[in-house]
C-alpha cells in the first residue's frame, strides 16, 4: 500500500502513448513541483510520480467522495493526427466520446495532447496550405473556454532545442494539471471525512469505517512524500481511539467498541514487516480486529513513517509509552487474556522494536538511540522475569505440570509472527528458547540484564543500573552465587548511602544480612544486623527481630568484631565535672550523653581513650600554668590552652590519619580577632588555614567499610562497667584517676557489647588539665631582722 501513486488514464492513439510512456514516466518525478493545497495551507515541494492506465468507463470513480487512491485523478487523450480530413472522419468522434464520458461523470480534469511529428515521419509536405489546422479544430471543438486543456507537443522524438523546450513545457504543464486534479479530489474527500467525524456521536457510527477514511488520507500524504503530515493523521486516530477507551472505562461505551473487546487468543507482539502488517488491515476494515491487533497495526504504520523520516530513535522513544498504554487499556476494558500472555506480547514487541531500530541506526546516533532503547531492554528484562516466575523457571523453583501446560499454551498463542531471517533468531525464537529450560532462561535473562545495566551506566543513569543490580542480586542468591549477589548489593548500598536514601539503604542491608547468613559469615552478618536494627525508617518488629539476631550471632563470634558506632550510638554532649580543679591523684568524672538507636535495652561496658600531652613552658621554679580546671570546646574564641590542645592533636597527626574518611571532620576555622582602637580598624587571622584549605579527595568513598574501624590505645581511658543503655538518651558518667599531670583530650569512645566493640571518634574536641601543687617553703623575716 505504500507503493500507491496518483492514477492518470490515457486514451486515443495507444501506439503513440506507448512510444512516449517510458520517457514520460521517468521524466515526471525528476523535477520538484510546488503543491499548493486549499484552505491556505503551507505549500509543499513534491516529486510527482504517477501510474498510467488505459481509459475505460469502469475505472471512473463511482463514489468520488469515498476514495482517492483507487481512482484516477487526471485523464489524457493522445493524438498525432495532422490531416484535417482524418480528424473530421474519426479523431473528432473519438475525442468527443471520451470528453462526453468525462463530462457525464462530472470530471473536469483532462488534457488533449496533439503531437506534431517531423515531415520525414509524416510523408511529403503538401503544397496547399490548409485553412485551419487540426490543433485549431481541437481547440475550437473542445477547448474554446479552456485553452490550457490542449497542448501541442512538437516532435518529441527529436533531440533538437525546440523539441526539448516543448517537452519540458509539457512536463511542467502536466505536473501542474495533475496536482490540480489531485487537489480537487482530495478536497471532496476531506470534506466527507470531516462530516463523518462530526457524526461520531450518532447511533450507528463506526470507528472502523472512519479509520479507513482517515488512513487513506494519510496514505495520500505518504504517496506524495509528505511523511510528517501522514504521521499526524495516524496520531489523530491514535488519540481518538484512546479517548473512546477512556470513555468506555468511565461507563460511556460505544456500540462498535464491543468488537475490540473479544477475548484475545493471539499475542504475537508488534509486527513491523509491511507484508504481515497489512494483513491486519482487512480485519479492521471488516470490524473483526482485536484491541491488540488494532494497536499493533496502528503503531506499525506510525513506525514506518518515522523510519522514512530517518528518525529511528523516535521509534524507540514512542515504543515504551505505547506498550504501557496498551497494557493499561487491556485492564481498563477488562479484556480476558491468559496469564502471562501480556508479558509475552510486551517481550516480543520490545525485541521487534529493538531489532528494527538497530537496522536503521548508525554509530553517530548511538547516544540518542541508546537513550531510548535502554528502557526497552529493561522492560523486556522485567517481562521475561515475570514469565520465569510464572512458568517455574526461577532457580529456586521446580516446574509443576500446570506450569508446563501454561508454557505450551503461551507458545501456542504466538503462531503468526515470522521468525528471524538471514539465519538470525527473531523475537519469537528467543522467547521460545528462553521458556524451554532453566538454563536457557538464565542465559537470556542475564544477557538482557547486562545489556540494560551496561547501557544505563554508559548514559550516566546509575540509579537505574543499581536497581537492576538489586534484582540481579536476588537472582544470584537464588542461584547460590552469593559472592556475585554481595557485590551488586554493595554497589547499590554505596549509592543509597551517598544520596541519603535511608529506607532503600536499610532494605539493602536486610538483603545483605540474608546473603551473609547464607554465606555463614557471622562476622559480616553481625555488621549488617547492626545497621538494620538501628534504623528508624522501618517497622519495630523488623528491628526487634534483627536485634535478637544480632545478640545471638554475637555470642557465636570467636573473636572480637569492631564496628563503627555512628549509626547506632550518638554522642550528644560531654561535660567534665570538677568543682575546685583537678589535682593529680583526684578522680575525674566526665558525663557522656549517649543516644542509643537500638530498639531494646542493652548492657555494655563503655570506655573513652585519652590523649595525654605534658605541659610546655613551665618555669624553672616549678610554677604551674594554671590552678583551675580547663574545659573547652572548639567554639571558644580564646586560644589559650585550647591552642595547646590543637597542638597536641597535631603531634598525633600520624595517628589521626588512620581515622575513617567520613569521621575526619573538616577543621573549624580558628579565628584570631584583633582590634586596633587607635585607628578604629579590625582584622582577623586564620591560624589553621593549611588545615581548613586542605584539598579533599575529589572522589571519596561513598560509604566507609566497617573493617576501617580501628581501635586506639585504651591504656589511659575513662571507663564504666555494666552500664544499661536504654533506647534514646542516656547520661553515663565515665571516671578515671590520672597518674600524670598535663592536658588530657578525649579521643575515641568504645562501647563493648558481648564480642562486639562499637567505636566512635570524639569529633568535637574536649579536654581537661590535671595539675599538681608542688610543696613549697617560704621564709618571711620579721621587721628589722635579717636572715
XYZ file of C-alpha atoms in Angstrom:
787
model
C 0.000 0.000 0.000
C 2.941 2.312 0.468
C 3.555 1.963 -3.312
C 0.439 3.948 -4.190
C 0.818 6.579 -6.898
C -1.635 9.020 -8.491
C -3.502 7.350 -11.350
C -3.632 9.003 -14.780
C -5.590 7.473 -17.681
C -4.644 7.603 -21.340
C -6.877 7.339 -24.371
C -6.546 7.804 -28.132
C -3.507 6.616 -30.075
C -2.141 3.779 -27.946
C 0.906 3.272 -30.177
C 1.835 6.915 -29.790
C 1.452 6.763 -25.999
C 3.430 3.529 -25.771
C 6.310 5.222 -27.565
C 6.250 8.145 -25.146
C 5.215 6.438 -21.877
C 8.644 5.253 -20.762
C 10.233 8.680 -21.110
C 7.203 10.390 -19.611
C 7.085 8.116 -16.538
C 10.774 8.663 -15.847
C 10.787 12.413 -16.508
C 7.809 13.442 -14.348
C 9.366 12.789 -10.893
C 12.797 14.158 -11.781
C 11.946 17.758 -11.009
C 10.201 19.108 -7.936
C 6.935 20.947 -8.202
C 5.147 23.150 -5.707
C 1.988 21.567 -4.305
C -0.447 24.308 -3.291
C -3.304 22.981 -1.200
C -6.596 24.565 -0.256
C -7.560 26.449 2.929
C -4.371 28.494 2.910
C -2.139 25.594 3.888
C 1.593 25.939 3.540
C 2.763 24.944 0.041
C 4.922 21.838 -0.125
C 7.516 20.779 -2.657
C 6.902 17.300 -4.038
C 8.184 14.934 -6.689
C 5.248 13.725 -8.734
C 5.337 10.073 -9.755
C 2.238 8.650 -11.434
C 0.826 5.437 -12.887
C -0.730 5.434 -16.360
C -3.662 3.114 -17.042
C -5.886 2.716 -20.101
C -9.091 4.732 -20.011
C -12.349 2.877 -19.504
C -15.743 3.637 -18.089
C -15.169 1.088 -15.307
C -12.132 2.960 -13.974
C -14.063 6.165 -13.425
C -14.938 6.937 -9.786
C -18.315 5.641 -8.636
C -18.115 7.347 -5.245
C -15.687 10.255 -5.645
C -16.045 11.341 -2.017
C -15.118 7.964 -0.520
C -11.705 7.313 -2.029
C -8.728 8.994 -3.642
C -6.109 6.324 -4.031
C -8.001 3.882 -6.242
C -9.493 6.485 -8.570
C -7.883 8.364 -11.477
C -7.082 11.989 -10.770
C -6.381 13.038 -14.363
C -7.188 11.938 -17.954
C -5.213 12.480 -21.180
C -6.202 11.972 -24.815
C -3.280 11.407 -27.208
C -3.319 12.004 -30.943
C -0.805 12.766 -33.674
C -3.392 13.391 -36.363
C -2.257 16.158 -38.735
C -4.776 15.657 -41.553
C -7.956 17.647 -41.215
C -9.990 15.081 -43.134
C -8.883 12.212 -40.932
C -9.647 14.349 -37.918
C -13.180 15.008 -39.120
C -13.739 11.391 -40.063
C -12.521 9.562 -36.965
C -10.428 11.515 -34.470
C -13.073 14.097 -33.659
C -15.623 11.406 -32.808
C -13.112 9.607 -30.575
C -12.285 12.768 -28.679
C -15.966 13.667 -28.441
C -16.967 10.305 -26.991
C -14.107 10.477 -24.464
C -14.940 14.055 -23.491
C -18.658 13.309 -23.169
C -17.993 10.367 -20.891
C -15.866 12.537 -18.588
C -18.435 15.332 -18.566
C -21.256 12.938 -17.717
C -19.266 11.733 -14.694
C -18.561 15.257 -13.500
C -14.859 15.117 -14.337
C -13.176 18.337 -15.396
C -9.524 17.359 -15.055
C -8.413 16.336 -18.536
C -5.949 17.249 -21.276
C -5.787 16.701 -25.046
C -2.236 16.302 -26.344
C -1.642 16.818 -30.069
C 1.761 15.548 -31.133
C 3.310 17.156 -34.217
C 5.873 14.846 -35.729
C 8.571 15.657 -38.297
C 7.802 15.633 -42.027
C 10.066 12.676 -42.539
C 7.772 10.623 -40.399
C 4.519 12.010 -41.827
C 5.239 11.827 -45.521
C 5.685 14.535 -48.160
C 4.553 18.021 -47.248
C 1.534 19.341 -49.180
C 1.974 22.453 -51.301
C -1.518 23.619 -50.432
C -1.709 25.360 -47.061
C -4.780 24.254 -45.066
C -7.148 26.960 -43.966
C -7.225 25.542 -40.438
C -5.029 23.020 -38.680
C -6.026 20.037 -36.538
C -4.833 21.927 -33.463
C -7.161 24.811 -34.266
C -10.075 22.456 -34.783
C -9.384 20.653 -31.472
C -9.219 23.923 -29.595
C -12.355 25.184 -31.273
C -14.344 21.992 -30.760
C -13.328 21.092 -27.193
C -11.228 23.822 -25.583
C -12.921 27.034 -26.589
C -13.219 28.151 -22.986
C -10.145 26.291 -21.615
C -7.206 26.841 -23.911
C -4.832 25.254 -21.383
C -6.622 21.919 -21.864
C -4.998 21.414 -25.252
C -1.258 21.110 -25.590
C 0.778 20.852 -28.783
C 3.862 18.685 -28.330
C 6.412 19.403 -31.041
C 8.404 16.473 -32.382
C 9.134 14.695 -29.082
C 11.233 12.063 -30.818
C 13.858 14.532 -31.989
C 16.731 15.873 -29.891
C 16.915 19.466 -31.086
C 16.430 22.535 -28.897
C 12.859 23.232 -29.955
C 11.761 19.675 -29.195
C 13.471 19.734 -25.799
C 11.817 23.036 -24.888
C 8.417 21.707 -25.954
C 8.952 18.530 -23.918
C 9.929 20.433 -20.757
C 6.990 22.801 -21.139
C 4.681 19.816 -21.499
C 6.073 18.206 -18.343
C 5.573 21.394 -16.341
C 2.024 21.796 -17.617
C 1.235 18.148 -16.906
C 2.604 18.286 -13.339
C 0.557 21.378 -12.617
C -2.660 19.926 -14.030
C -2.254 16.567 -12.270
C -1.790 18.308 -8.920
C -4.875 20.406 -9.619
C -6.873 17.260 -10.207
C -5.470 15.626 -7.092
C -6.287 18.696 -5.010
C -9.864 18.739 -6.274
C -10.433 15.078 -5.444
C -8.663 15.434 -2.109
C -10.797 18.412 -1.089
C -14.006 16.465 -1.717
C -12.593 13.529 0.205
C -11.587 15.640 3.208
C -14.997 17.292 3.360
C -16.641 13.884 3.509
C -14.164 12.727 6.155
C -14.880 15.754 8.344
C -18.614 15.228 8.042
C -18.168 11.602 9.114
C -16.122 12.682 12.104
C -18.834 15.106 13.191
C -21.344 12.231 13.189
C -19.342 10.187 15.697
C -21.904 10.737 18.445
C -24.780 9.483 16.299
C -26.094 5.894 16.596
C -24.655 3.510 14.054
C -21.387 5.410 13.592
C -18.451 3.051 13.152
C -14.907 3.876 14.139
C -13.550 1.226 11.779
C -15.177 2.891 8.751
C -13.894 6.277 9.821
C -10.446 4.807 10.445
C -10.266 3.607 6.854
C -11.154 7.098 5.618
C -8.535 8.986 7.610
C -5.939 6.322 6.976
C -6.465 6.801 3.232
C -5.764 10.486 3.724
C -2.535 9.507 5.489
C -1.691 7.237 2.563
C -2.221 10.102 0.129
C 0.258 12.229 2.062
C 2.674 9.313 2.170
C 2.219 8.834 -1.574
C 3.181 12.470 -2.105
C 6.242 12.153 0.148
C 4.727 14.251 2.965
C 5.530 11.772 5.729
C 5.148 14.294 8.547
C 1.570 15.104 7.507
C 0.815 11.406 7.154
C 2.132 10.776 10.662
C -0.167 13.487 12.023
C -3.181 11.598 10.658
C -2.190 8.390 12.453
C -1.508 10.328 15.650
C -5.007 11.824 15.477
C -6.522 8.371 15.040
C -4.477 7.141 17.992
C -5.714 9.972 20.196
C -9.338 9.499 19.089
C -9.318 5.788 19.874
C -7.632 6.396 23.239
C -10.375 8.848 24.158
C -13.020 6.258 23.352
C -11.261 3.741 25.599
C -11.195 6.257 28.446
C -14.900 6.992 27.934
C -15.621 3.281 27.914
C -13.845 2.772 31.227
C -15.990 5.577 32.649
C -19.187 3.792 31.584
C -19.862 5.517 28.251
C -19.186 2.655 25.840
C -19.834 2.996 22.124
C -21.543 0.092 20.349
C -18.652 -0.504 17.958
C -16.212 -0.893 20.870
C -17.598 -4.372 21.591
C -15.769 -5.807 18.591
C -12.418 -4.769 20.109
C -13.181 -6.359 23.476
C -13.379 -10.002 22.440
C -11.177 -12.459 24.390
C -7.680 -12.448 22.966
C -6.307 -15.702 21.537
C -3.197 -14.314 19.844
C -0.373 -12.240 21.354
C 2.181 -12.146 18.585
C 3.667 -8.817 19.552
C 4.405 -5.976 17.184
C 4.860 -6.814 13.510
C 6.779 -4.111 11.692
C 7.145 -6.049 8.455
C 4.909 -4.414 5.789
C 3.703 -7.730 4.340
C 2.429 -9.004 7.681
C 1.284 -5.575 8.858
C -1.195 -5.002 6.056
C -2.781 -8.407 6.623
C -4.288 -6.965 9.810
C -5.875 -4.094 7.866
C -8.533 -6.345 6.377
C -9.692 -7.374 9.844
C -10.013 -3.715 10.840
C -11.976 -2.970 7.670
C -14.381 -5.814 8.484
C -14.650 -4.774 12.177
C -13.149 -8.097 13.254
C -9.956 -6.803 14.821
C -8.966 -7.342 18.441
C -7.629 -4.471 20.543
C -4.034 -5.718 20.365
C -4.243 -6.333 16.611
C -5.568 -2.831 16.044
C -2.926 -1.251 18.256
C -0.190 -3.302 16.587
C -1.291 -2.183 13.122
C -1.663 1.484 14.054
C 1.737 1.668 15.735
C 3.390 -0.222 12.874
C 2.088 2.409 10.439
C 3.498 5.161 12.630
C 6.857 3.371 12.808
C 7.022 3.009 9.030
C 6.588 6.761 8.580
C 9.083 7.640 11.306
C 11.691 5.434 9.667
C 11.071 7.175 6.345
C 11.731 10.442 8.178
C 15.122 8.994 9.217
C 14.356 9.196 12.942
C 14.859 5.648 14.280
C 15.466 6.969 17.795
C 11.889 8.321 17.809
C 10.607 4.781 17.238
C 12.247 3.697 20.480
C 11.044 6.853 22.204
C 7.415 6.158 21.273
C 7.544 2.422 21.946
C 7.598 2.363 25.734
C 4.589 4.720 26.217
C 2.778 2.737 23.520
C 3.258 -0.563 25.357
C 2.316 0.923 28.710
C -0.810 2.376 27.132
C -1.796 -0.957 25.580
C -1.371 -2.819 28.861
C -3.419 -0.155 30.607
C -6.195 -0.358 28.002
C -6.401 -4.125 28.408
C -7.016 -3.557 32.100
C -9.496 -0.711 31.583
C -11.583 -2.707 29.113
C -11.225 -5.891 31.210
C -10.299 -7.956 28.168
C -9.816 -11.608 29.048
C -6.292 -12.839 28.351
C -4.432 -15.914 29.669
C -1.885 -15.362 32.423
C 1.478 -14.445 31.024
C 0.149 -13.546 27.565
C 0.584 -9.803 28.144
C 4.167 -10.372 29.263
C 4.794 -12.388 26.101
C 3.324 -9.631 23.959
C 5.451 -6.952 25.639
C 8.624 -9.040 25.394
C 8.109 -9.788 21.695
C 7.208 -6.171 20.952
C 10.310 -4.830 22.710
C 12.656 -7.099 20.787
C 10.901 -6.356 17.487
C 11.341 -2.617 18.000
C 14.951 -3.040 19.097
C 15.809 -5.164 16.065
C 14.162 -2.627 13.753
C 15.936 0.342 15.327
C 19.261 -1.459 15.165
C 18.886 -1.951 11.413
C 18.241 1.763 10.839
C 20.676 3.297 13.325
C 24.317 4.229 12.930
C 27.189 4.874 15.310
C 26.803 8.644 15.020
C 23.346 8.478 16.589
C 24.276 5.838 19.162
C 23.945 8.202 22.133
C 20.466 9.393 21.142
C 19.491 5.887 20.124
C 20.620 4.320 23.412
C 18.862 6.974 25.462
C 15.521 5.452 24.462
C 16.349 1.817 23.683
C 17.751 1.196 27.152
C 14.241 1.433 28.619
C 13.073 -1.196 26.142
C 15.883 -3.566 27.129
C 14.898 -3.087 30.748
C 11.179 -3.570 30.062
C 11.881 -6.789 28.157
C 14.024 -7.974 31.077
C 11.216 -7.269 33.565
C 8.639 -9.150 31.499
C 10.966 -12.105 30.990
C 11.460 -12.228 34.763
C 7.678 -12.272 35.223
C 7.395 -15.166 32.779
C 10.171 -17.012 34.612
C 8.329 -16.739 37.920
C 5.021 -17.679 36.317
C 6.370 -20.712 34.461
C 8.566 -22.064 37.257
C 11.869 -21.243 35.575
C 13.456 -19.426 38.503
C 16.488 -21.155 40.070
C 14.801 -21.867 43.411
C 11.640 -23.432 41.972
C 10.634 -26.609 40.182
C 8.174 -26.524 37.308
C 4.843 -28.192 38.002
C 2.625 -29.858 35.430
C 0.319 -26.817 35.406
C 3.256 -24.540 34.668
C 4.397 -26.780 31.815
C 0.907 -26.634 30.314
C 0.993 -22.866 30.713
C 4.212 -22.678 28.684
C 2.632 -24.737 25.923
C -0.459 -22.505 25.845
C 1.627 -19.321 25.764
C 3.720 -20.575 22.865
C 0.572 -21.634 21.006
C -0.713 -18.050 21.092
C 2.343 -16.769 19.248
C 1.941 -18.642 15.994
C 1.650 -15.903 13.417
C 4.744 -13.740 13.704
C 7.567 -14.728 11.388
C 10.830 -15.799 12.952
C 14.165 -14.220 12.284
C 15.565 -14.082 8.782
C 19.031 -14.492 7.343
C 19.877 -17.049 9.986
C 19.359 -14.550 12.807
C 16.900 -15.649 15.502
C 13.863 -13.441 15.794
C 11.985 -12.333 18.917
C 9.761 -15.413 18.912
C 12.737 -17.743 18.566
C 14.388 -16.113 21.568
C 11.260 -16.345 23.694
C 10.685 -19.981 22.780
C 14.254 -20.782 23.699
C 14.064 -18.827 26.960
C 10.947 -20.716 28.060
C 12.334 -24.109 27.080
C 14.538 -24.711 30.153
C 16.005 -23.100 33.256
C 19.458 -22.827 31.716
C 18.108 -21.072 28.634
C 16.040 -18.757 30.793
C 19.081 -17.908 32.894
C 21.148 -17.205 29.791
C 18.623 -14.835 28.221
C 17.717 -13.108 31.475
C 21.334 -12.367 32.372
C 22.048 -11.209 28.816
C 19.166 -8.731 28.892
C 20.121 -7.561 32.371
C 23.733 -6.922 31.393
C 22.662 -5.048 28.259
C 20.241 -2.844 30.173
C 22.565 -2.224 33.106
C 25.595 -1.538 30.922
C 23.677 0.947 28.790
C 22.307 2.716 31.862
C 25.858 3.100 33.161
C 27.067 4.384 29.790
C 24.346 7.034 29.834
C 25.152 8.035 33.411
C 21.836 6.772 34.789
C 23.430 4.980 37.707
C 20.278 4.778 39.791
C 18.572 2.650 37.150
C 21.673 0.499 36.885
C 21.731 -0.050 40.644
C 18.050 -1.034 40.648
C 18.808 -3.718 38.083
C 21.764 -4.734 40.261
C 19.426 -5.238 43.224
C 17.239 -7.569 41.163
C 20.289 -9.390 39.836
C 21.484 -9.853 43.413
C 18.204 -11.566 44.289
C 18.564 -13.762 41.196
C 22.138 -14.762 42.062
C 21.117 -15.526 45.629
C 18.585 -17.985 44.262
C 21.332 -19.434 42.083
C 23.586 -19.771 45.118
C 26.209 -17.422 43.681
C 26.359 -15.365 46.858
C 29.594 -13.564 46.013
C 28.018 -12.015 42.908
C 24.929 -11.056 44.868
C 27.036 -9.393 47.562
C 28.887 -7.257 45.008
C 25.685 -5.954 43.435
C 24.188 -5.182 46.841
C 27.274 -3.304 47.986
C 27.277 -1.168 44.831
C 23.650 -0.226 45.399
C 24.302 0.421 49.089
C 27.087 2.880 48.291
C 24.790 4.956 46.133
C 21.882 4.892 48.595
C 24.100 5.939 51.486
C 25.712 8.705 49.489
C 22.401 10.132 48.300
C 20.629 9.778 51.625
C 18.044 7.139 50.674
C 17.730 5.736 54.197
C 14.847 3.353 53.537
C 16.468 1.921 50.416
C 19.773 1.590 52.227
C 18.122 -0.268 55.117
C 16.294 -2.578 52.709
C 19.607 -3.312 51.015
C 21.185 -4.062 54.398
C 18.412 -6.595 55.019
C 19.260 -8.293 51.727
C 22.950 -8.177 52.643
C 22.183 -9.746 56.013
C 20.334 -12.580 54.266
C 23.258 -13.017 51.861
C 25.844 -13.119 54.688
C 23.716 -15.549 56.647
C 23.636 -17.914 53.671
C 27.393 -17.478 53.360
C 27.668 -18.402 57.066
C 29.804 -15.319 57.500
C 28.913 -14.385 61.066
C 31.365 -11.500 61.078
C 29.609 -9.669 58.204
C 26.169 -10.808 59.338
C 26.631 -9.088 62.705
C 27.579 -5.837 60.988
C 24.572 -5.929 58.672
C 22.246 -6.630 61.606
C 23.544 -3.578 63.471
C 22.576 -1.335 60.570
C 19.096 -2.826 60.307
C 18.246 -2.843 63.995
C 19.409 0.751 64.464
C 17.395 2.103 61.523
C 14.441 4.303 62.390
C 12.779 4.073 58.947
C 11.475 0.504 59.246
C 8.871 -1.059 61.479
C 9.577 -2.081 65.075
C 9.019 -5.802 64.550
C 11.764 -5.976 61.953
C 14.138 -4.021 64.169
C 13.432 -6.267 67.155
C 13.948 -9.369 65.035
C 17.358 -8.255 63.841
C 18.272 -7.114 67.349
C 17.681 -10.646 68.591
C 19.656 -11.957 65.615
C 22.460 -9.550 66.477
C 22.720 -10.678 70.095
C 22.529 -14.350 69.140
C 25.114 -14.057 66.374
C 27.490 -12.060 68.588
C 27.692 -14.973 71.021
C 28.908 -17.215 68.205
C 31.860 -14.990 67.303
C 35.270 -16.491 68.019
C 36.950 -13.090 68.014
C 36.009 -9.517 68.711
C 34.388 -7.584 65.882
C 34.895 -3.842 65.750
C 32.148 -1.738 64.248
C 31.792 1.974 63.695
C 29.175 3.259 66.093
C 27.887 6.434 64.425
C 24.728 4.825 63.085
C 23.955 3.079 66.398
C 25.174 5.354 69.176
C 25.462 9.128 69.083
C 27.413 11.363 71.473
C 25.337 14.483 72.022
C 27.471 16.179 74.695
C 30.327 15.617 77.172
C 30.785 17.528 80.421
C 33.747 17.457 82.800
C 32.584 17.695 86.426
C 35.100 19.305 88.756
C 34.278 21.850 91.415
C 37.678 23.241 92.502
C 40.026 21.993 89.793
C 41.636 18.644 89.031
C 44.635 17.812 91.145
C 46.936 14.925 90.398
C 45.573 11.898 92.226
C 41.943 13.059 92.147
C 39.279 11.061 90.277
C 37.962 12.756 87.136
C 34.359 12.259 86.031
C 33.107 13.051 82.523
C 29.359 12.832 81.896
C 28.574 11.446 78.429
C 25.138 11.860 76.905
C 24.783 8.786 74.665
C 21.784 8.347 72.367
C 21.061 4.677 71.657
C 19.228 3.781 68.452
C 18.805 0.145 69.415
C 15.190 -0.951 69.918
C 15.822 -2.613 73.318
C 17.925 -2.209 76.430
C 21.448 -3.491 76.237
C 24.157 -3.971 78.871
C 27.607 -2.863 77.930
C 30.981 -1.597 79.085
C 31.969 1.900 77.972
C 35.403 3.480 77.751
C 36.874 6.620 76.243
C 40.550 6.817 75.335
C 42.570 9.866 76.393
C 45.402 11.608 74.612
C 47.864 12.874 77.226
C 50.164 15.816 76.495
C 52.616 17.188 79.052
C 52.585 20.874 79.811
C 55.070 23.032 77.947
C 56.788 26.219 79.010
C 56.823 25.549 82.752
C 59.151 27.826 84.763
C 62.325 26.508 86.418
C 60.892 27.022 89.874
C 58.052 24.648 89.041
C 55.327 27.254 88.734
C 52.225 25.587 87.317
C 50.478 27.138 84.364
C 47.050 27.081 85.956
C 45.281 26.104 89.132
C 41.786 25.934 87.601
C 40.021 23.272 85.566
C 40.061 23.860 81.828
C 37.092 22.515 79.865
C 36.822 23.988 76.392
C 35.078 23.397 73.093
C 36.088 24.334 69.568
C 33.616 27.193 69.531
C 35.565 29.211 72.124
C 37.443 32.198 70.717
C 40.219 32.065 73.325
C 43.380 30.492 72.015
C 44.953 29.725 75.402
C 45.264 26.128 76.389
C 42.915 25.289 73.501
C 45.851 26.154 71.323
C 47.952 23.678 73.254
C 45.217 21.106 72.750
C 45.180 21.632 68.999
C 48.947 21.473 69.022
C 48.733 18.194 70.892
C 46.420 16.894 68.218
C 48.892 17.890 65.575
C 51.503 15.827 67.400
C 49.396 12.774 66.823
C 48.737 13.654 63.192
C 50.111 10.358 62.013
C 47.550 8.512 64.105
C 44.688 10.814 63.144
C 45.291 9.946 59.519
C 44.112 6.475 60.410
C 40.620 7.845 61.013
C 37.952 6.789 58.501
C 37.375 9.364 55.787
C 33.893 10.343 56.857
C 34.968 10.717 60.507
C 37.772 13.186 59.915
C 35.732 16.297 60.260
C 36.768 19.320 58.314
C 38.626 21.536 60.794
C 36.716 24.520 62.051
C 38.146 27.927 61.432
C 40.452 29.091 64.203
C 39.952 32.822 64.024
C 42.012 35.349 65.923
C 40.392 38.735 66.078
C 42.476 41.886 66.601
C 41.060 45.363 67.151
C 43.191 48.470 66.848
C 41.365 51.078 68.910
C 43.751 53.830 67.857
C 42.920 53.534 64.199
C 39.433 52.039 64.620
C 40.216 49.025 62.460
C 39.847 45.323 63.000
C 41.201 42.296 61.223
C 41.038 38.521 61.581
C 43.685 35.888 61.041
C 43.032 32.193 60.353
C 45.591 30.311 62.396
C 44.878 26.938 60.746
C 44.476 27.912 57.092
C 46.537 24.975 55.885
C 44.194 22.523 57.618
C 40.979 24.253 56.569
C 42.008 24.645 52.930
C 43.455 21.178 52.629
C 42.361 19.523 49.385
C 39.610 16.984 49.777
C 39.500 13.832 47.685
C 37.564 14.502 44.500
C 36.021 11.064 44.588
C 35.743 9.961 48.207
C 34.416 6.582 49.097
C 30.657 6.684 49.105
C 30.461 4.715 52.332
C 33.126 3.559 54.705
C 33.627 -0.115 55.217
C 33.151 -1.414 58.714
C 36.575 -3.003 58.522
C 38.013 0.522 58.549
C 37.120 0.851 62.251
C 40.392 0.972 64.181
C 40.775 0.995 67.921
C 43.046 3.450 69.719
C 45.247 2.710 72.745
C 42.984 2.490 75.793
C 45.776 2.261 78.416
C 44.730 5.690 79.671
C 40.974 5.960 79.443
C 37.730 6.913 81.092
C 35.555 3.885 81.747
C 32.415 2.461 83.279
C 31.285 -1.178 83.547
C 27.894 -2.896 83.414
C 26.034 0.106 82.064
C 22.494 -0.438 80.772
C 21.735 1.718 77.745
C 18.061 2.336 77.086
C 16.636 3.339 73.697
C 17.025 7.069 73.396
C 19.136 9.428 75.544
C 21.335 8.085 78.366
C 23.560 10.023 80.794
C 26.622 7.904 81.535
C 29.445 9.011 83.915
C 32.908 7.760 82.966
C 35.720 8.011 85.509
C 39.499 7.930 85.585
C 42.272 8.717 88.076
C 45.113 10.399 86.110
C 48.630 9.307 87.005
C 50.435 12.283 85.486
C 49.794 15.949 85.171
C 49.223 17.565 81.808
C 46.497 18.032 79.237
C 44.081 15.166 78.529
C 41.987 15.151 75.321
C 39.083 12.797 74.665
C 39.737 10.780 71.536
C 37.650 7.664 70.962
C 34.678 6.048 72.665
C 34.361 2.264 72.778
C 31.077 0.580 73.708
C 31.582 -3.128 74.307
C 28.615 -5.478 73.944
C 29.428 -9.184 74.164
C 32.082 -9.792 71.470
C 31.363 -6.520 69.695
C 33.153 -3.229 70.099
C 31.423 -0.123 68.756
C 33.975 2.607 68.159
C 33.330 6.293 67.664
C 35.725 9.193 67.418
C 35.129 12.289 69.504
C 34.674 14.799 66.726
C 34.068 17.826 68.981
C 37.354 18.410 70.850
C 37.033 18.132 74.613
C 39.896 18.280 77.087
C 40.857 18.952 80.710
C 44.069 19.826 82.576
C 45.469 17.921 85.550
C 47.827 19.897 87.734
C 49.989 19.186 90.726
C 50.510 21.670 93.615
C 54.175 21.092 94.487
C 55.071 21.646 98.209
C 56.986 24.892 98.865
C 58.573 26.636 101.858
C 58.823 30.389 102.239
C 60.660 32.376 104.933
C 59.409 35.815 105.867
C 61.733 37.653 108.292
C 60.355 39.919 110.994
C 60.765 43.612 110.585
C 64.274 44.796 111.308
C 65.735 41.266 111.384
C 67.982 39.604 108.865
C 68.348 36.003 107.972
